[in-house]
PDB file of C-alpha atoms in Angstrom:
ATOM      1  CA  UNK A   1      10.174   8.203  -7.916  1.00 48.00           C
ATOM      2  CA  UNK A   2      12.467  10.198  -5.611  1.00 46.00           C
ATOM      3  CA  UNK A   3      10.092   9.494  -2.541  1.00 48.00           C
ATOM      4  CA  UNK A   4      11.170   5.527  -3.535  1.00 45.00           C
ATOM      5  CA  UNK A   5      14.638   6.322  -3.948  1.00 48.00           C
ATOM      6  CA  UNK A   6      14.978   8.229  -0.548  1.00 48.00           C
ATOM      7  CA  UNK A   7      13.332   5.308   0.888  1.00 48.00           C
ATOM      8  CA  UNK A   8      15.515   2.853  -0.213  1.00 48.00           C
ATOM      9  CA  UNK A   9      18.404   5.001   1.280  1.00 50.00           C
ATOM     10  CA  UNK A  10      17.041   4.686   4.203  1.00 51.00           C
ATOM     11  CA  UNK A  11      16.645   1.169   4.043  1.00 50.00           C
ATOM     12  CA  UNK A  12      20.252   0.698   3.120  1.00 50.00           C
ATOM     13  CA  UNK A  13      21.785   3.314   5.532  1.00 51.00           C
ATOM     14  CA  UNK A  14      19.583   1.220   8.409  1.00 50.00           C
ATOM     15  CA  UNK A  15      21.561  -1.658   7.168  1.00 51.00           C
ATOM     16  CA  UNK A  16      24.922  -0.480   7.118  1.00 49.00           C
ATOM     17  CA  UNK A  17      24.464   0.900  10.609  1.00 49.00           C
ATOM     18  CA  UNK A  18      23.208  -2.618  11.502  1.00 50.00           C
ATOM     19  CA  UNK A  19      26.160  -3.925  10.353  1.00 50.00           C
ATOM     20  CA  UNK A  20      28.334  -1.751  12.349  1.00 52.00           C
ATOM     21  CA  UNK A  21      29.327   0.513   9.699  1.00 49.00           C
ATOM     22  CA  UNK A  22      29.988   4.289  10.713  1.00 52.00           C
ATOM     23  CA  UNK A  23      27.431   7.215  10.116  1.00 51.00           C
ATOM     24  CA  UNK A  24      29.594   8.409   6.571  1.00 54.00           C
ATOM     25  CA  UNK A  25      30.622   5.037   5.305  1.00 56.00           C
ATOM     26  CA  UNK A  26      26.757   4.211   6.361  1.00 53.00           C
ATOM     27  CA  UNK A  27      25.808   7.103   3.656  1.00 53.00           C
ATOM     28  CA  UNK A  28      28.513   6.396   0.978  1.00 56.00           C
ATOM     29  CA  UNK A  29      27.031   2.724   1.117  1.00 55.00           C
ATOM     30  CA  UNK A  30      23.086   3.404   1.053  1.00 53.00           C
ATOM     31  CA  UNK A  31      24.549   5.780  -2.260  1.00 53.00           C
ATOM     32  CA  UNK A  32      25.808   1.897  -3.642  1.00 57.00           C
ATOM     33  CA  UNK A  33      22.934   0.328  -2.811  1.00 57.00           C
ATOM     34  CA  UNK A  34      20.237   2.112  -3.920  1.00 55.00           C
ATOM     35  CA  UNK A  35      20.166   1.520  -7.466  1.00 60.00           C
ATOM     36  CA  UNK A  36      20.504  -2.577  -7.333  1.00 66.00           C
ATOM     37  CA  UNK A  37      17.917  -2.164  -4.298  1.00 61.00           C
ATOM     38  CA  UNK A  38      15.808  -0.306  -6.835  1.00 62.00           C
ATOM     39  CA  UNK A  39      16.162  -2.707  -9.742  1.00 69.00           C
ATOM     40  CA  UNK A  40      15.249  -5.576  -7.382  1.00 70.00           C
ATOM     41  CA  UNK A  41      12.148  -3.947  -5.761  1.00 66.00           C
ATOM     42  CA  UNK A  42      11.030  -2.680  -9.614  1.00 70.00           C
ATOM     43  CA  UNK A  43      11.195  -6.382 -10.952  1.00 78.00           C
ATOM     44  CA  UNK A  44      10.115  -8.388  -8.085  1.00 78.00           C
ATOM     45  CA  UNK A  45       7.755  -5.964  -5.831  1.00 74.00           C
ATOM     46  CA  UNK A  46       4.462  -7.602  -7.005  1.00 81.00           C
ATOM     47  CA  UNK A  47       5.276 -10.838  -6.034  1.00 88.00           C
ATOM     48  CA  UNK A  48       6.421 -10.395  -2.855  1.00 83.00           C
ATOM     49  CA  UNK A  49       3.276  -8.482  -2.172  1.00 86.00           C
ATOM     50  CA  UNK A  50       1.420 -11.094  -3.577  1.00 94.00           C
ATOM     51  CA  UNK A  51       3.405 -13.563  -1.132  1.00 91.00           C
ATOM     52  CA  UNK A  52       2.547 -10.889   1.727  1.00 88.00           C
ATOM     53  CA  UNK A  53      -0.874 -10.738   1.631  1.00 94.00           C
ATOM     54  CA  UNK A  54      -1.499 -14.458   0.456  1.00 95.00           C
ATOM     55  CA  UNK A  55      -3.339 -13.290  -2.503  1.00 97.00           C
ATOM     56  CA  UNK A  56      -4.105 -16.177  -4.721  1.00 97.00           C
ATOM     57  CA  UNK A  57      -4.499 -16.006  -9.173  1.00 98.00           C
ATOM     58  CA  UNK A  58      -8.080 -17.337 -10.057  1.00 98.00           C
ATOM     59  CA  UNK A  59      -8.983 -17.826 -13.612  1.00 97.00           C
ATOM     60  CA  UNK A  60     -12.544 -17.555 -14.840  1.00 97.00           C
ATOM     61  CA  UNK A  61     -14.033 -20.782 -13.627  1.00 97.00           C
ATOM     62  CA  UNK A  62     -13.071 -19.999 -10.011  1.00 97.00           C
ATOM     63  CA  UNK A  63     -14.396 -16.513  -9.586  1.00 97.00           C
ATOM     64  CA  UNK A  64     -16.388 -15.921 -12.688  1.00 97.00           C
ATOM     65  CA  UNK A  65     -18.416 -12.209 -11.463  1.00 97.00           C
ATOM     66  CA  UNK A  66     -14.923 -11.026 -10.215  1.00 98.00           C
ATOM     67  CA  UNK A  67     -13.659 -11.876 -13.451  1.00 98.00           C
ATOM     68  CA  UNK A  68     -16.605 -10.223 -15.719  1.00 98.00           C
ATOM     69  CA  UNK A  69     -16.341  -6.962 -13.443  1.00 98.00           C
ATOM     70  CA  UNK A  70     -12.711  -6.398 -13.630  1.00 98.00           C
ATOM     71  CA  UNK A  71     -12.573  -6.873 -17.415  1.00 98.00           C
ATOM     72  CA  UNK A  72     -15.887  -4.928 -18.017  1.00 98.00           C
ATOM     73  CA  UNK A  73     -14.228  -1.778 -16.023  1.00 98.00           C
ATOM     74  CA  UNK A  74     -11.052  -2.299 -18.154  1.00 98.00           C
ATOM     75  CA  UNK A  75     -12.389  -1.965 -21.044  1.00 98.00           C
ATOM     76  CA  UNK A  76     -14.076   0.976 -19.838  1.00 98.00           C
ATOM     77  CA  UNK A  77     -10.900   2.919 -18.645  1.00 98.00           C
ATOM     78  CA  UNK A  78      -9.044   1.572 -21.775  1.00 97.00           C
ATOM     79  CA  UNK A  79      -6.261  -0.919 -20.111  1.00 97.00           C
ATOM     80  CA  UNK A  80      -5.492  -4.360 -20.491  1.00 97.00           C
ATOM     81  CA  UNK A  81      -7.704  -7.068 -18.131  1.00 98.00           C
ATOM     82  CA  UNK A  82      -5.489  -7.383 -15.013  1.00 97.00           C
ATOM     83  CA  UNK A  83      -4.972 -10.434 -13.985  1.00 97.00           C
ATOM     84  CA  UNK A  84      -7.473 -11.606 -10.730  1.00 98.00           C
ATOM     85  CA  UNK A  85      -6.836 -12.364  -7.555  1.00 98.00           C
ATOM     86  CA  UNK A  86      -8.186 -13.183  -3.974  1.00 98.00           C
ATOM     87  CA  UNK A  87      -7.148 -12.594  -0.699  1.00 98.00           C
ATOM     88  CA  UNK A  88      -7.922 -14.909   2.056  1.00 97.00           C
ATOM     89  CA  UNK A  89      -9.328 -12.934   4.679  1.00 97.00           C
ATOM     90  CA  UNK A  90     -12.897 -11.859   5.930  1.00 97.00           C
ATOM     91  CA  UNK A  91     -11.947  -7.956   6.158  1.00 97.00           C
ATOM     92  CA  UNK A  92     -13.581  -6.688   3.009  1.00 98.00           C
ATOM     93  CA  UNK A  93     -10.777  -4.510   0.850  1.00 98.00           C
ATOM     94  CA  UNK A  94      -9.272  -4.799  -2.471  1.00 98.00           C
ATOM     95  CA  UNK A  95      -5.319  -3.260  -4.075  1.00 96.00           C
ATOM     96  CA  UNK A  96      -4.163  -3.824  -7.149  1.00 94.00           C
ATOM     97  CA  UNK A  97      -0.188  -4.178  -7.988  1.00 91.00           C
ATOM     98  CA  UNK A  98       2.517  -4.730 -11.031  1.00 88.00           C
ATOM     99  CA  UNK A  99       4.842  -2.973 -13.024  1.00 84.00           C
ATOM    100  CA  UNK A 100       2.932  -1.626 -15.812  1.00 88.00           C
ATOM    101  CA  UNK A 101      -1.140  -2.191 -16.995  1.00 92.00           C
ATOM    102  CA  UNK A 102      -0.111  -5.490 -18.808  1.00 93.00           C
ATOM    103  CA  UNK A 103       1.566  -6.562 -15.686  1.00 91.00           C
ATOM    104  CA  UNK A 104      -1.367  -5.701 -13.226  1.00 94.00           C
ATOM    105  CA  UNK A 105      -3.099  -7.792 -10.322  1.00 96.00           C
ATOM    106  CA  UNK A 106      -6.385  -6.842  -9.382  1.00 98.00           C
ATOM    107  CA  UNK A 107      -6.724  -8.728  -6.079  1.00 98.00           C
ATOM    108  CA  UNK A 108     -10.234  -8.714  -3.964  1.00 98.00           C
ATOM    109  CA  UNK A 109     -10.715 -10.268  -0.085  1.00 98.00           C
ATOM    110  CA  UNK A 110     -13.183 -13.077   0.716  1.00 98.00           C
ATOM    111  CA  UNK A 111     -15.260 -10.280   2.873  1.00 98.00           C
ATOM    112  CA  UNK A 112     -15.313  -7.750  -0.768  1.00 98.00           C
ATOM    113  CA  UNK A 113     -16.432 -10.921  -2.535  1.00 98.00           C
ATOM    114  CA  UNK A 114     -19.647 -11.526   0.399  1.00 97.00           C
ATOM    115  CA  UNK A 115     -20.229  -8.230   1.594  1.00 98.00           C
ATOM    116  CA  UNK A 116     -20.477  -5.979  -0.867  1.00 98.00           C
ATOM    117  CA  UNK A 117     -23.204  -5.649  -3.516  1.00 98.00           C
ATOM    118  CA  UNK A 118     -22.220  -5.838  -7.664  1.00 98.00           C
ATOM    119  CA  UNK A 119     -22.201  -2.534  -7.750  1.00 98.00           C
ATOM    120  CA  UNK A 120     -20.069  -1.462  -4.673  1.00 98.00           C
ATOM    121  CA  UNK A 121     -17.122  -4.602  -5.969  1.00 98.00           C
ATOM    122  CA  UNK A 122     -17.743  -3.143  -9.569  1.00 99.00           C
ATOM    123  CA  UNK A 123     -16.803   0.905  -8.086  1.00 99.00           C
ATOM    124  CA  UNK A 124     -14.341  -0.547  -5.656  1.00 99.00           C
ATOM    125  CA  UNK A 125     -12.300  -2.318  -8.789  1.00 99.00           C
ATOM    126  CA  UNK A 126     -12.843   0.713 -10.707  1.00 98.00           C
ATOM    127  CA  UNK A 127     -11.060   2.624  -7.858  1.00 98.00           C
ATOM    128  CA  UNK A 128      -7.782   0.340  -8.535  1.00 96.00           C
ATOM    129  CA  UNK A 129      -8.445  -0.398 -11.935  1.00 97.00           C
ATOM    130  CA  UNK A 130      -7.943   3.709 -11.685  1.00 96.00           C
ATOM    131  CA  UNK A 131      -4.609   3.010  -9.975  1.00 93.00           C
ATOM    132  CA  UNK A 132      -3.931   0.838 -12.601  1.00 94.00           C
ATOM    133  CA  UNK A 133      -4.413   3.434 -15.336  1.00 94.00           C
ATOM    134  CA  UNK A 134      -2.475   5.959 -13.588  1.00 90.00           C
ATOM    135  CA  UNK A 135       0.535   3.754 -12.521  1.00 85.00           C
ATOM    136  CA  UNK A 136      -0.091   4.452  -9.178  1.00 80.00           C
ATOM    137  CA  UNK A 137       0.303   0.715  -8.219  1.00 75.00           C
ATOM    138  CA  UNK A 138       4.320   0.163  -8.966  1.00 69.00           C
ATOM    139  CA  UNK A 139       4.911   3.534  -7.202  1.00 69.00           C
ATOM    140  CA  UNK A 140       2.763   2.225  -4.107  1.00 66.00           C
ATOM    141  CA  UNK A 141       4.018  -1.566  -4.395  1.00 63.00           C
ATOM    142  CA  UNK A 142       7.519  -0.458  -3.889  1.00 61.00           C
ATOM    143  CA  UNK A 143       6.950   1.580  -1.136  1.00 61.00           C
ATOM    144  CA  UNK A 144       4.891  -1.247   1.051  1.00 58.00           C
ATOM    145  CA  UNK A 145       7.979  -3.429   0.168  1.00 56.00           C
ATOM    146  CA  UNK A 146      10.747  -1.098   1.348  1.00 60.00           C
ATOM    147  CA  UNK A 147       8.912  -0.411   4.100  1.00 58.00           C
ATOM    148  CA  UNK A 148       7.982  -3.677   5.071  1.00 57.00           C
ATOM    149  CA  UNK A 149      12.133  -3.827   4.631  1.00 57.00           C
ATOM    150  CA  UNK A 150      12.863  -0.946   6.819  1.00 58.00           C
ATOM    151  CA  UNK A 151      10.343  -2.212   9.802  1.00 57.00           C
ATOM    152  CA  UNK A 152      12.521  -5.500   9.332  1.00 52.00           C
ATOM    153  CA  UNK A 153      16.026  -4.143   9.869  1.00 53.00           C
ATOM    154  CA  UNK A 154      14.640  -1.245  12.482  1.00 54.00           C
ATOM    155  CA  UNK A 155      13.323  -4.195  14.750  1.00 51.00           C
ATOM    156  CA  UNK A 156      16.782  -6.158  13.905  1.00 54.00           C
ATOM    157  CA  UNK A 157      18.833  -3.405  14.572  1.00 52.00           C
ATOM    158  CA  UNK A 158      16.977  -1.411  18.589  1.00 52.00           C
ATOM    159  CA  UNK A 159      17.356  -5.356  19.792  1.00 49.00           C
ATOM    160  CA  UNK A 160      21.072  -5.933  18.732  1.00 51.00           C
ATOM    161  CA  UNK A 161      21.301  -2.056  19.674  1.00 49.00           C
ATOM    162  CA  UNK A 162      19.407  -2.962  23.325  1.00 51.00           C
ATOM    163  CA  UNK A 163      21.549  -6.374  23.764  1.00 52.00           C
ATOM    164  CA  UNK A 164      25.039  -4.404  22.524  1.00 52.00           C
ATOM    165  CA  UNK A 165      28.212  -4.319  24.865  1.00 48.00           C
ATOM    166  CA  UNK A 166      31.532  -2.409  24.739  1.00 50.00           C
ATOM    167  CA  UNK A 167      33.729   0.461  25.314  1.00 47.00           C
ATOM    168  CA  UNK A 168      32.785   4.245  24.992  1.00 46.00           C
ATOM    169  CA  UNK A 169      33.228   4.380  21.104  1.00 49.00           C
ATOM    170  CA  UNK A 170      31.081   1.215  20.486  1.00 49.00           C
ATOM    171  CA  UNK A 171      28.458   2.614  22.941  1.00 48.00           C
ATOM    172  CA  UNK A 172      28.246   5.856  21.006  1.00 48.00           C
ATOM    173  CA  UNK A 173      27.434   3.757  17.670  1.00 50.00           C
ATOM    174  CA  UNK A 174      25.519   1.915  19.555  1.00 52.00           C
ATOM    175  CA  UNK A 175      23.472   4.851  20.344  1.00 54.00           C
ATOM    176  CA  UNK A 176      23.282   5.822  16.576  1.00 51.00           C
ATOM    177  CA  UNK A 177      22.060   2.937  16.026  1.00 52.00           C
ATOM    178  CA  UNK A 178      19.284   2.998  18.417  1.00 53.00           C
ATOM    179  CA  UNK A 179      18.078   6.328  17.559  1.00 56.00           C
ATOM    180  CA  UNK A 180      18.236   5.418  13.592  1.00 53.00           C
ATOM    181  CA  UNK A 181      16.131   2.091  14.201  1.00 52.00           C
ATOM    182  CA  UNK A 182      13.159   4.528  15.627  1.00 56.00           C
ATOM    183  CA  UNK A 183      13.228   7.185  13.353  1.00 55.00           C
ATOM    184  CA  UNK A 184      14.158   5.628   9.783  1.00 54.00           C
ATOM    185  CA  UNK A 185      10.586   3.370  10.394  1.00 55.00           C
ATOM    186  CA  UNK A 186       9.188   7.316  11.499  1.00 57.00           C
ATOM    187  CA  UNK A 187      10.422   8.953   8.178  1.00 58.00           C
ATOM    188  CA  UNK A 188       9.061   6.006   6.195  1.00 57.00           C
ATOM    189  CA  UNK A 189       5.612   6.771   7.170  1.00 58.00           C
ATOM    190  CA  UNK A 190       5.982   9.958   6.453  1.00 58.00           C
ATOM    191  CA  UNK A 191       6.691   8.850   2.780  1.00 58.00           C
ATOM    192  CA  UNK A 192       4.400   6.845   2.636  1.00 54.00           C
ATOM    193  CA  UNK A 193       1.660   8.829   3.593  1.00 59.00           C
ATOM    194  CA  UNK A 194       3.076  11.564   0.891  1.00 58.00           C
ATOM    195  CA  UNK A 195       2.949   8.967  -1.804  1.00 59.00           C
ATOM    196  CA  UNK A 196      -0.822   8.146  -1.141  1.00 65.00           C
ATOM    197  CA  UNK A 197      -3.140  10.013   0.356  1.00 68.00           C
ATOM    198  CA  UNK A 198      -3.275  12.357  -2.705  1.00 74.00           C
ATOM    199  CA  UNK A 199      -3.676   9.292  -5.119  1.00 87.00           C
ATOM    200  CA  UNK A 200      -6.347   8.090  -3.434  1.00 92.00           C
ATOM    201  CA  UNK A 201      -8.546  10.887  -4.386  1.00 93.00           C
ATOM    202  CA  UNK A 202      -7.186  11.171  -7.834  1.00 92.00           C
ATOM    203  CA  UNK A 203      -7.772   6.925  -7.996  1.00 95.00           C
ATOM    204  CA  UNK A 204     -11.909   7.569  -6.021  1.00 97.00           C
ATOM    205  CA  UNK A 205     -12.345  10.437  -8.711  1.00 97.00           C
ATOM    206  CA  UNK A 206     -11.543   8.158 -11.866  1.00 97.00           C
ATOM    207  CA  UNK A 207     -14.038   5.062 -10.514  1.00 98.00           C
ATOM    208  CA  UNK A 208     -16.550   7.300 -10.291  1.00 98.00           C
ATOM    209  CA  UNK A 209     -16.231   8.639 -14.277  1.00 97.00           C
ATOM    210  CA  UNK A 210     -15.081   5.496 -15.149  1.00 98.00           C
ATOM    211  CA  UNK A 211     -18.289   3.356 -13.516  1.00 98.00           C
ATOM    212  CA  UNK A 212     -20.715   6.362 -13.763  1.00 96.00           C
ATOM    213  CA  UNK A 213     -21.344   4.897  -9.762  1.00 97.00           C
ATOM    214  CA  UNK A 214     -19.912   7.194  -7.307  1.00 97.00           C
ATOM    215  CA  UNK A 215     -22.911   6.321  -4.785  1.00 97.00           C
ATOM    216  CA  UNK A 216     -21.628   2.626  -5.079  1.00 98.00           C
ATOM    217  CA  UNK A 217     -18.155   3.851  -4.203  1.00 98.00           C
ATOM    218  CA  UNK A 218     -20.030   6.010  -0.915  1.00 98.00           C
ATOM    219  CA  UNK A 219     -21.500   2.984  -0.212  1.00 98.00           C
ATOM    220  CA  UNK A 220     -18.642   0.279  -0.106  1.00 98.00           C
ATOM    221  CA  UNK A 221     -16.207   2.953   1.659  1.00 98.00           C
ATOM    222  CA  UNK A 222     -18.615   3.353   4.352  1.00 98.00           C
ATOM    223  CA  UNK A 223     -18.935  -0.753   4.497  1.00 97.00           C
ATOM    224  CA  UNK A 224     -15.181  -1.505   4.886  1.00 98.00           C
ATOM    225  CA  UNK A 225     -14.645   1.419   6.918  1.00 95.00           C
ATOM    226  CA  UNK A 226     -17.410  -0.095   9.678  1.00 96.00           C
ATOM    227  CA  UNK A 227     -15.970  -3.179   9.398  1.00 97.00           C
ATOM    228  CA  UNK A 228     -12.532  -2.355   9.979  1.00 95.00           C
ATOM    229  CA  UNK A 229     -13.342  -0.322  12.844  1.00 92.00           C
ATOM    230  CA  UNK A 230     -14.988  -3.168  14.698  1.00 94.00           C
ATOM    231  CA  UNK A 231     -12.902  -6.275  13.405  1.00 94.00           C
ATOM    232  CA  UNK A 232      -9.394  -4.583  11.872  1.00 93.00           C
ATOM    233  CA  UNK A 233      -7.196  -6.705   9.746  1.00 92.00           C
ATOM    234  CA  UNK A 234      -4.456  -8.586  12.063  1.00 88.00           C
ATOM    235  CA  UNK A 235      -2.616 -11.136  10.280  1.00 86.00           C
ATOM    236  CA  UNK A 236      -1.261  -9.054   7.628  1.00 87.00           C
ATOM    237  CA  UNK A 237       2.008  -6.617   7.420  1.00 79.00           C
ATOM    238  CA  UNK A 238       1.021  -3.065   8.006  1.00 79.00           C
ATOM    239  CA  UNK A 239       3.154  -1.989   5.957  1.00 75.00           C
ATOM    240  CA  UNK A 240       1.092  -3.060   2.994  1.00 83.00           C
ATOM    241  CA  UNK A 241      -1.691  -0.428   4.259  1.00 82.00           C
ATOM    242  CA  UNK A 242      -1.179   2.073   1.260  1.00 80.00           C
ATOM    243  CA  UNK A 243      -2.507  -0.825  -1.133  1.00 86.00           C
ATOM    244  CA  UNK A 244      -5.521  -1.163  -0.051  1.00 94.00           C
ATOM    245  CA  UNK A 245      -8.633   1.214  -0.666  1.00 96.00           C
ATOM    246  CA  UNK A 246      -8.926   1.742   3.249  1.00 95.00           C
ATOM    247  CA  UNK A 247      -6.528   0.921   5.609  1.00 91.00           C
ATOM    248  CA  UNK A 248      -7.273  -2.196   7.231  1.00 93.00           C
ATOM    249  CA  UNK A 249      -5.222  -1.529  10.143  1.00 86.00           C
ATOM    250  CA  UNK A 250      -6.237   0.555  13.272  1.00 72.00           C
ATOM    251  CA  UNK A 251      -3.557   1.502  15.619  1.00 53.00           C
ATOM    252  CA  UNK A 252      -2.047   4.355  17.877  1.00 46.00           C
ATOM    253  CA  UNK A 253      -3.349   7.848  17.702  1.00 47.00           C
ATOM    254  CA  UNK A 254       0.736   8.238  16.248  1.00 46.00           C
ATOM    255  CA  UNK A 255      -0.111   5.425  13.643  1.00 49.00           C
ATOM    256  CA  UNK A 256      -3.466   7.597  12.476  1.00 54.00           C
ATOM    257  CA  UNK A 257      -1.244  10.703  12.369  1.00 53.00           C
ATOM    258  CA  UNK A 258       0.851   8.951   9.957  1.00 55.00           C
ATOM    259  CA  UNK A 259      -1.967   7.406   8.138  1.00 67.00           C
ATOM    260  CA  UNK A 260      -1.486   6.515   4.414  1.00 69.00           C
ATOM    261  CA  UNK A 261      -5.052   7.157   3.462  1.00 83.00           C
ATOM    262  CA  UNK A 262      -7.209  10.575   3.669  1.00 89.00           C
ATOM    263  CA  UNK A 263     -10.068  10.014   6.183  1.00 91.00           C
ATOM    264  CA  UNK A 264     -13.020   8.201   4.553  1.00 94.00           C
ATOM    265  CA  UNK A 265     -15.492  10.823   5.689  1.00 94.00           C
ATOM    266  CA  UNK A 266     -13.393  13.254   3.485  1.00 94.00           C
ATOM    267  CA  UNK A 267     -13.415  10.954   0.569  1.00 96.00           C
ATOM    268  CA  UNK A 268     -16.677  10.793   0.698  1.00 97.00           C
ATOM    269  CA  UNK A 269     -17.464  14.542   0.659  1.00 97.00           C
ATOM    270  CA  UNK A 270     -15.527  14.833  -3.177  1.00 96.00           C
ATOM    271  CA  UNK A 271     -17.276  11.547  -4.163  1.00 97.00           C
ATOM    272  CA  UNK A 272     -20.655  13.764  -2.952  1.00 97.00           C
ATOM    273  CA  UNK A 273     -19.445  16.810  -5.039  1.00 96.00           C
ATOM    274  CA  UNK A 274     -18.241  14.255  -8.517  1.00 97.00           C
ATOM    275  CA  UNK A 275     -21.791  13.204  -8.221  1.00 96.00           C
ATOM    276  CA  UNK A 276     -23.206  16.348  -8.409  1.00 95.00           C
ATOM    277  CA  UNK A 277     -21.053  17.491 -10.930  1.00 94.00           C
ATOM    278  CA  UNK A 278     -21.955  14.364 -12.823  1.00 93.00           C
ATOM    279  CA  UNK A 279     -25.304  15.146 -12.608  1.00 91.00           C
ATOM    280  CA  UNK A 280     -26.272  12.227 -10.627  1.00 87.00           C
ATOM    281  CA  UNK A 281     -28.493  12.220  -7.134  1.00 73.00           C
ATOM    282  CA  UNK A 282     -27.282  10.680  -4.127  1.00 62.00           C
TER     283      UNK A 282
END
């Protein structure tokens, strides 16, 4: 948790700079404003990513397989059923969010749903089902919300900084500004990419034990990774990309460098080696 609470400080200090506050009143108040920041993001983060990624709640009758998996892989690992949804897009990929197991959504895209076999959604749910287990998914919620914050203010803040008149003083915080509106969004990569790429291993090892189907995993990595690659996700908030089981954004070289998932060629290797150790052929 002290990767989320050095995010929200610099969410807050980006605010107070925003607001024309000084660079050690800027401090003192991102101090203050951490802890109701954290509160807020603790009780409400799954909703707003819910809200971010249009996910919709389906009961049984409206996606009865989806339903069947996700409870059968529960049951497996030992958690409560999540609760289901479904994303509205046509880029195959699935993240789970909540609090807590009994607060979990297990949420699927349209594309999952057509493009990948049983199998593949069943290893793919067990992958954040894993998350689940682990409470991986309130650590990573809150960070796609802060930072989804933090690109906010930092767009906010380099065009009042850009459009900002005055005398030497004001141009000086102006400057401050400026600079803090391009690096804060830099640093929160950077935490972000800390906070996930090691879970994601951790979460691809426990579908494979859990499922017994590590090949299936292989399989539905390799699926959404070619699809992203030729049709990436664009209507969605990057800063969500550390949900999802592979990023379904593709940007700058500097955007891969800061990349909140290990490559999927490398993921696949250790799901190669589980196997093995399983006992299973590929």
């Amino acid at each position: 948790m002290g990767m989320l609470m050095l995010l929200l400080m610099l969410m807050a200090s980006l605010a107070a700079l925003a607001l024309g506050i000084n660079v050690s009143q800027a401090i003192a108040f991102a101090l203050l404003m951490s802890i109701p920041l954290n509160l807020l993001v603790y009780y409400y983060s799954d909703q707003i990513v819910l809200a971010m990624t249009r996910a919709k709640l389906v009961d049984e009758s409206e996606a009865p397989l989806l339903h069947r998996i996700v409870e059968r892989v529960a049951m497996r690992a030992g958690i409560p059923k999540p609760r289901v949804a479904i994303v509205p897009t046509d880029v195959p990929n699935a993240f789970a969010t909540g609090r807590s197991p009994e607060k979990a959504v297990v949420a699927v895209t349209r594309g999952a749903i057509r493009l990948l076999s049983e199998d593949e959604l069943e290893a793919v749910i067990g992958h954040e089902i894993s998350h689940v287990k682990h409470r991986d998914v309130l650590v990573a919620t809150m960070a796609a919300v802060i930072a989804s914050a933090i690109g906010w203010l930092a767009y906010t803040a380099r065009w009042g900084a850009i459009f900002s008149y005055g005398d030497r003083e004001e141009r000086g915080s102006t400057l401050v500004l400026l600079l803090a509106s391009i690096l804060v969004p830099i640093f929160a990569a950077m935490i972000q990419m800390a906070i996930s790429r090691a879970r994601e291993y951790k979460a691809d090892e426990g579908s494979a034990y859990i499922t017994r189907k590590p090949h299936a995993l292989i399989s539905a990595l390799q699926r959404i990774e070619n699809y992203v690659r030729r049709k990436p996700e664009t209507r969605m908030n990057p800063s969500t990309s550390c949900l999802w089981i592979v990023n379904p954004f593709r940007g700058s070289s500097l955007e891969e460098l800061f990349s909140t998932h290990p490559p999927t060629w490398k993921r696949i290797e250790r799901l190669r080696r589980i196997a093995r150790e399983m006992g299973l052929s590929i």
